[in-house]
Coordinates of C-alpha atoms and ligand atoms in Angstrom, one line a residue:
X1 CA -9.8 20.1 -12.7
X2 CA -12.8 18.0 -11.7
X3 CA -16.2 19.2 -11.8
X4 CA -18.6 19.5 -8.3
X5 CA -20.2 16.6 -9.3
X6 CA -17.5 14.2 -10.1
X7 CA -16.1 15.9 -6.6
X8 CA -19.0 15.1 -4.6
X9 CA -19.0 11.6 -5.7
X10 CA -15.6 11.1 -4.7
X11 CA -17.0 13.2 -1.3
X12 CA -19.5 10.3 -0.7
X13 CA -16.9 7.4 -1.2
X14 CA -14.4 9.1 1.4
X15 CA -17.8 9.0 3.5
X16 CA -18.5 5.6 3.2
X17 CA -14.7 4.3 3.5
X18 CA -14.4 6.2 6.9
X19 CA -17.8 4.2 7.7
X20 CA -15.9 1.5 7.2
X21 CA -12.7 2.3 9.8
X22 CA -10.7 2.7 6.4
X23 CA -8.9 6.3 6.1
X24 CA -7.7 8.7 8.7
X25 CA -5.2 6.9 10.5
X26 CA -3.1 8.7 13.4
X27 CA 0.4 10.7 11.8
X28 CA 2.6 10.5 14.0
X29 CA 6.2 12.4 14.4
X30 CA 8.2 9.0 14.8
X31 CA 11.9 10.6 14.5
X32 CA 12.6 14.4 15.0
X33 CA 11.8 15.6 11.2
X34 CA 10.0 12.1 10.1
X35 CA 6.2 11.8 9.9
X36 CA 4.5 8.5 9.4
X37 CA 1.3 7.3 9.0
X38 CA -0.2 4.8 11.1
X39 CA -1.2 2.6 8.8
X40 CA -2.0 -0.6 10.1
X41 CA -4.8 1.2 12.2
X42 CA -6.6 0.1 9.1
X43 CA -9.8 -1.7 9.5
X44 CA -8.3 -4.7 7.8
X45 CA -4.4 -4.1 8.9
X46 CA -3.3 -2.3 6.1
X47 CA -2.4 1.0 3.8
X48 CA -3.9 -1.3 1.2
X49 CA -7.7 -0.8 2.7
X50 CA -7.5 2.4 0.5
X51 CA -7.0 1.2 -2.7
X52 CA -9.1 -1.6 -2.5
X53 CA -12.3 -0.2 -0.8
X54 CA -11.5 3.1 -3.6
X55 CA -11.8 0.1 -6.5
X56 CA -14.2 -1.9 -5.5
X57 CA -16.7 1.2 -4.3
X58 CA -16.2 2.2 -7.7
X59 CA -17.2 -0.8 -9.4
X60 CA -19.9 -1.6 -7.1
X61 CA -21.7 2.1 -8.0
X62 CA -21.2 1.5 -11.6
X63 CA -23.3 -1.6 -11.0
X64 CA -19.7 -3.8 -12.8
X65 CA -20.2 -6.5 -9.6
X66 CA -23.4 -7.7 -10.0
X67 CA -23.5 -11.2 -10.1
X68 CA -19.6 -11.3 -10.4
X69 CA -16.9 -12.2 -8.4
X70 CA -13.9 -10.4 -7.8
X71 CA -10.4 -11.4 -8.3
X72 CA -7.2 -9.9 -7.5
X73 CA -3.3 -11.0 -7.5
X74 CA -1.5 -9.2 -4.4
X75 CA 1.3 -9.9 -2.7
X76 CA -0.7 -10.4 0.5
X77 CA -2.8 -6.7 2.2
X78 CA -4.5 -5.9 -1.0
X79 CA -5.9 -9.4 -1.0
X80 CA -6.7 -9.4 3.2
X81 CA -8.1 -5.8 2.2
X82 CA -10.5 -7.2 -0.5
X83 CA -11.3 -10.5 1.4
X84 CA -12.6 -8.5 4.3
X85 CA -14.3 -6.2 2.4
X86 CA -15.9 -8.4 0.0
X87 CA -17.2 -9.8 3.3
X88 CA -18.5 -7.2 4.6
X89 CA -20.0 -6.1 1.3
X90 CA -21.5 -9.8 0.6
X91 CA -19.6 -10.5 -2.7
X92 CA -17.5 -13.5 -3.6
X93 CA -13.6 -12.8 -4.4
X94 CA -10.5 -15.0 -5.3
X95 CA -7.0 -14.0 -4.2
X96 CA -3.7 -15.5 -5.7
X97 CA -1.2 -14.9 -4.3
X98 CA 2.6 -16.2 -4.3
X99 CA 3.1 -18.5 -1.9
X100 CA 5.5 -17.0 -0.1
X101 CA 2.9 -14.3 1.3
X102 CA 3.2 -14.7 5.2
X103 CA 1.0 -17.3 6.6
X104 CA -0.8 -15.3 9.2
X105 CA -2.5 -13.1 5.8
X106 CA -3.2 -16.3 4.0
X107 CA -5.2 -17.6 7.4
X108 CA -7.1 -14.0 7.5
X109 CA -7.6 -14.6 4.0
X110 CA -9.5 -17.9 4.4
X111 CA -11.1 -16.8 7.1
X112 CA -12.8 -14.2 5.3
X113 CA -14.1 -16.9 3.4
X114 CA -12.3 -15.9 -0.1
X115 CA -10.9 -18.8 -2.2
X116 CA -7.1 -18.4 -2.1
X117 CA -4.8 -19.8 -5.1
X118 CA -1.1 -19.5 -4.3
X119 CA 1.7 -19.6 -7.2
X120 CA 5.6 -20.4 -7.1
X121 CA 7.5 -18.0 -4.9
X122 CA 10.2 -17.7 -7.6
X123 CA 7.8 -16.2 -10.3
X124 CA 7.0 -13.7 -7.6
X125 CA 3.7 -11.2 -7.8
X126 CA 4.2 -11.5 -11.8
X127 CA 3.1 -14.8 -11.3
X128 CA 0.0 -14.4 -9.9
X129 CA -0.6 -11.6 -11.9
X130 CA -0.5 -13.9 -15.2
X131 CA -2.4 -16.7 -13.5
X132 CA -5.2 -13.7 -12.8
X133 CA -5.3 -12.7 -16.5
X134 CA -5.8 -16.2 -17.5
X135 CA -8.5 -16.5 -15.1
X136 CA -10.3 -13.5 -16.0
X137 CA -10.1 -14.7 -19.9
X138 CA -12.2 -17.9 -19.1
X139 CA -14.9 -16.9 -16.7
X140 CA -17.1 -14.4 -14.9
X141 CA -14.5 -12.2 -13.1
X142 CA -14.4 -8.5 -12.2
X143 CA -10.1 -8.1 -11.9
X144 CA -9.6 -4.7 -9.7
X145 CA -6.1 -5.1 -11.5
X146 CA -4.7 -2.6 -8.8
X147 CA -1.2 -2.8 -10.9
X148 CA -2.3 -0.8 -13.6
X149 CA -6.2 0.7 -12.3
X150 CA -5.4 4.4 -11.6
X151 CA -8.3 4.3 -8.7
X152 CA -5.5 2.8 -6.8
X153 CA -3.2 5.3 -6.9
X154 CA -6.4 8.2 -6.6
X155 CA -7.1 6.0 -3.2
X156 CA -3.7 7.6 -1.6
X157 CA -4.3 11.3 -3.5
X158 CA -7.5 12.1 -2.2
X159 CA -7.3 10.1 1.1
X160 CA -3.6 9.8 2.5
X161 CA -2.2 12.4 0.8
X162 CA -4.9 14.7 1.9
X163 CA -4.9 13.8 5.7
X164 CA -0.9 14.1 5.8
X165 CA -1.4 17.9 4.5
X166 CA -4.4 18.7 7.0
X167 CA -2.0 17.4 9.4
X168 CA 1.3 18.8 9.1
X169 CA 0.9 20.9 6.2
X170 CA 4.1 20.5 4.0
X171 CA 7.0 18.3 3.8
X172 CA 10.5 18.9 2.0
X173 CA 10.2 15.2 1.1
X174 CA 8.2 12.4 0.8
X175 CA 9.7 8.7 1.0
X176 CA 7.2 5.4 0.3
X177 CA 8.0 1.7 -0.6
X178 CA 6.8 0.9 -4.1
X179 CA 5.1 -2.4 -4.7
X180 CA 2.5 -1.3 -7.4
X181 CA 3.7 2.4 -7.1
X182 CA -0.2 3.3 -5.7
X183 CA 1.0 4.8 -2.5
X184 CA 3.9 6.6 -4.2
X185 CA 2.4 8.5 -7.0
X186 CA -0.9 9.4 -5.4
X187 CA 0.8 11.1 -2.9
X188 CA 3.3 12.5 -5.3
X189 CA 0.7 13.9 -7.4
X190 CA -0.9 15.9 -4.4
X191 CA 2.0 17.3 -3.1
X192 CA 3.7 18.6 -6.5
X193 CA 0.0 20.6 -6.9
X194 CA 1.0 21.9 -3.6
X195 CA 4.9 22.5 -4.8
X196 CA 6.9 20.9 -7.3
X197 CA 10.1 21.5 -5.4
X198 CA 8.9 18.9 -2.6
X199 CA 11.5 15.9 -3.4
X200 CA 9.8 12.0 -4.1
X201 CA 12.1 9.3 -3.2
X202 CA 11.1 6.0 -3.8
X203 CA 12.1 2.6 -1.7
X204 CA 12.7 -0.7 -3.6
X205 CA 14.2 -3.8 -2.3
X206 CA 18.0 -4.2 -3.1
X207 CA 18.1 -6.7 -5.6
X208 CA 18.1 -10.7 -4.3
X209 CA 16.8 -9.2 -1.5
X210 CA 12.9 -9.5 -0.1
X211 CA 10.6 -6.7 1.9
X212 CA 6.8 -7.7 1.7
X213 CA 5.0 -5.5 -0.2
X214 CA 7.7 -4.2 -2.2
X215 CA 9.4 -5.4 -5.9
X216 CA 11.0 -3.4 -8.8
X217 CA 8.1 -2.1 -10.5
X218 CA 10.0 -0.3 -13.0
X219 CA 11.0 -3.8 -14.3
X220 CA 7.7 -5.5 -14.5
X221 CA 5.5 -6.2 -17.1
X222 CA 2.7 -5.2 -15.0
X223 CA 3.2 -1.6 -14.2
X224 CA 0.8 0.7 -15.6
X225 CA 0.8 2.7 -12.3
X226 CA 4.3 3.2 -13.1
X227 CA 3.9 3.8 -16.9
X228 CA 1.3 6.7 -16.0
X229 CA 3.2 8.9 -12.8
X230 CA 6.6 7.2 -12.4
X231 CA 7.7 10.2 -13.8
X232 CA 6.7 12.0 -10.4
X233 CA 9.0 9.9 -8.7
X234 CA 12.9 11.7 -8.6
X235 CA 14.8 9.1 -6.8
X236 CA 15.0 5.4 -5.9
X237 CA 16.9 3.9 -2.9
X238 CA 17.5 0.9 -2.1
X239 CA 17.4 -1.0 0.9
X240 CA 17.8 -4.8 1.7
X241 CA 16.0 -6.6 3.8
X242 CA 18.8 -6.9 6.8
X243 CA 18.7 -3.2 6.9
X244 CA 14.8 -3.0 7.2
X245 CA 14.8 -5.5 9.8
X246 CA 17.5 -4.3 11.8
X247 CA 15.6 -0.9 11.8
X248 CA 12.3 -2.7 12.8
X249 CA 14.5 -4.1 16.0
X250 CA 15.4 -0.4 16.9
X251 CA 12.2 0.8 16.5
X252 CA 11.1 -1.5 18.5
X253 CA 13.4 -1.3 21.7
X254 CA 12.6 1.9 21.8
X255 CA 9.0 2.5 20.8
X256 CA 7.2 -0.8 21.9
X257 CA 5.8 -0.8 18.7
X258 CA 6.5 -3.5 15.9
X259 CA 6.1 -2.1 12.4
X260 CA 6.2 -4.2 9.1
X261 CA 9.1 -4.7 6.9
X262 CA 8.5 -2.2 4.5
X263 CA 8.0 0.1 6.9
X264 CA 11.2 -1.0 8.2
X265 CA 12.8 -0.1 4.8
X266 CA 10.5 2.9 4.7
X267 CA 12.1 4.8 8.3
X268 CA 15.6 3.2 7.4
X269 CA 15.6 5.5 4.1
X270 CA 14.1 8.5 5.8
X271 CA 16.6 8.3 8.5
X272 CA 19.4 8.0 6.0
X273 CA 18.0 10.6 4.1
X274 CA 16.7 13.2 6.6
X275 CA 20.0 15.2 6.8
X276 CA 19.8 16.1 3.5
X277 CA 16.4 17.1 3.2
X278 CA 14.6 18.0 6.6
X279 CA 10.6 17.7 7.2
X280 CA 10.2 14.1 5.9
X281 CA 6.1 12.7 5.4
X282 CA 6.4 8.6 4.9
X283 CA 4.1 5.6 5.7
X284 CA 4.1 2.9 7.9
X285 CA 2.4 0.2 5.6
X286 CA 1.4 -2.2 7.8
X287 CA 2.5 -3.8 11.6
X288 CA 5.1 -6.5 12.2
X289 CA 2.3 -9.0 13.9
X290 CA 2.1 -11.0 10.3
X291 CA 5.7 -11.2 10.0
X292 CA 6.1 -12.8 13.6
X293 CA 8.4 -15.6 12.5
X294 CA 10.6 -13.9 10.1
X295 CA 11.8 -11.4 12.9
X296 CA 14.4 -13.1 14.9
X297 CA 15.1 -10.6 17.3
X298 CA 11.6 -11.5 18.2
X299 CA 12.9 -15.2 19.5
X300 CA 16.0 -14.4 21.3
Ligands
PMP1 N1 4.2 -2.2 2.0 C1 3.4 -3.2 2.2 C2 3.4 -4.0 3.4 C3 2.5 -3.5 1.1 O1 1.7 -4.6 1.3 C4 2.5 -2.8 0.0 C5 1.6 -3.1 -1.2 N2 2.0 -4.1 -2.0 C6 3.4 -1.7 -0.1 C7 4.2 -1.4 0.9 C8 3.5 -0.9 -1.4 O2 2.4 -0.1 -1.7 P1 1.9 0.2 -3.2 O3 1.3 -1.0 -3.8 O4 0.9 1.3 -3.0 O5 3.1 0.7 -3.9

């Protein structure tokens, strides 16, 4: 329980992110029995605009900004997110990122006039992460530390969570990539108020394999999302990135629309899965555009 005060804060910030373009995106029956959100309708591109306008709102009201500049590790839409927002908000931030994030979100980045440190694409989002906490240890730096900050994972219970019960009330099962488990859980939590019967499946990338956005949480160092509500989360599947791609294709001839790769993995998984469990809620992350060159169906 939260009291009306605590509520009506949380009120005002859903107010001001909606100010922003951030929050109620279409949800859209993309498959008979699969529901998705539209997330790339975004102001800044992304289901990461939640999270990241959630954390830095609240930072900004507890006066923890002033005069400070925010830093973030992200494996590419938390840090577009916070760039454009930071911008818009007139505060300085640093993103690192590995350097495998697709060029078209490092150009946005810059653009948005962040600094941008890239690390080795083997070491992953862990490796940004630890360049981060070095970073914050030697200078003036507010670190929204999304991985572990449970305002990340609130973003997606009182905003997406929310607007996919307004919409279409109740699902038999709810499917999300996890890349810091944000999306997952704060939508998990909602809906097992609502009923605990209602089935959480979680999408990771089959290992060796790589979906933007996504990575075995369970397995990182940096997981405290994970560590607090992983336990809301009753099955994992994975799906490699061939598969996710090769759905992205489909969806594609026959929509006109081109969605990301975890979203890719994301309607692979609920189409796999939607025998078994009926009414099926998921998310559409992001849209293909960034991931241009990686899609060669695209060039043929
Ligand atoms: N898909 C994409 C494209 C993402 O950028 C992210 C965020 N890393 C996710 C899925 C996973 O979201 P979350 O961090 O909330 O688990």
């Amino acid at each position: 329980m939260i009291g009306s005060s605590a509520r009506s804060q949380i009120e005002d910030l859903i107010e001001s992110m909606h100010r922003m373009s951030i929050g109620n995106t279409p949800f859209v029956q993309v498959e008979e029995g699969i529901f998705a959100k539209i997330e790339w309708k975004n102001r800044f591109g992304s289901i990461k605009d939640r999270p990241a306008f959630y954390m830095i709102y609240s930072l900004r009201e507890a006066g923890d900004l002033d005069n400070r500049i925010i830093i973030e590790a992200s494996s590419g839409n938390t840090g577009l997110a916070i760039s454009g927002i930071a911008r818009m908000l007139g505060l300085k931030s640093v993103i690192v990122l590995p350097e495998n994030a697709s060029s078209a979100t490092k150009q946005l980045i810059l653009s948005n006039g962040s600094e941008l440190i890239e690390t080795p694409a083997k070491t992953g989002t862990e490796g940004s992460i630890k360049v981060v906490n070095e970073m914050v240890s030697a200078g003036n730096y507010v670190w929204l530390n999304q991985h572990s900050n449970t305002k990340n994972s609130d973003a997606h219970y009182y905003t997406t969570a929310r607007e996919m019960a307004e919409a279409e009330g109740k699902p038999a099962a709810i499917i999300a990539g996890i890349g810091t488990g944000g999306t997952i859980t704060g939508i998990a939590r909602y809906f097992k108020e609502m009923d605990p019967g209602i089935r959480i499946i979680g999408v990771q990338p089959s290992p060796g394999s790589h979906i933007h956005g996504l990575r075995n949480a369970f397995s990182s160092k940096y997981r405290g999302i994970i560590d607090r509500y992983g336990d809301l989360i009753d099955e994992i599947v994975y799906v490699n990135e061939d598969q996710a791609k090769a759905e992205i294709k489909r969806y594609y001839e026959r929509t006109g629309d081109l969605i990301g790769i975890s979203s890719g993995a994301n309607l692979f998984a609920a189409r796999t899965m939607k025998e078994r469990y009926g009414k099926i809620f998921t998310v559409f992350p992001d849209s293909g555009e960034k991931y241009r060159d990686e899609l060669d169906f695209l060039k043929q």
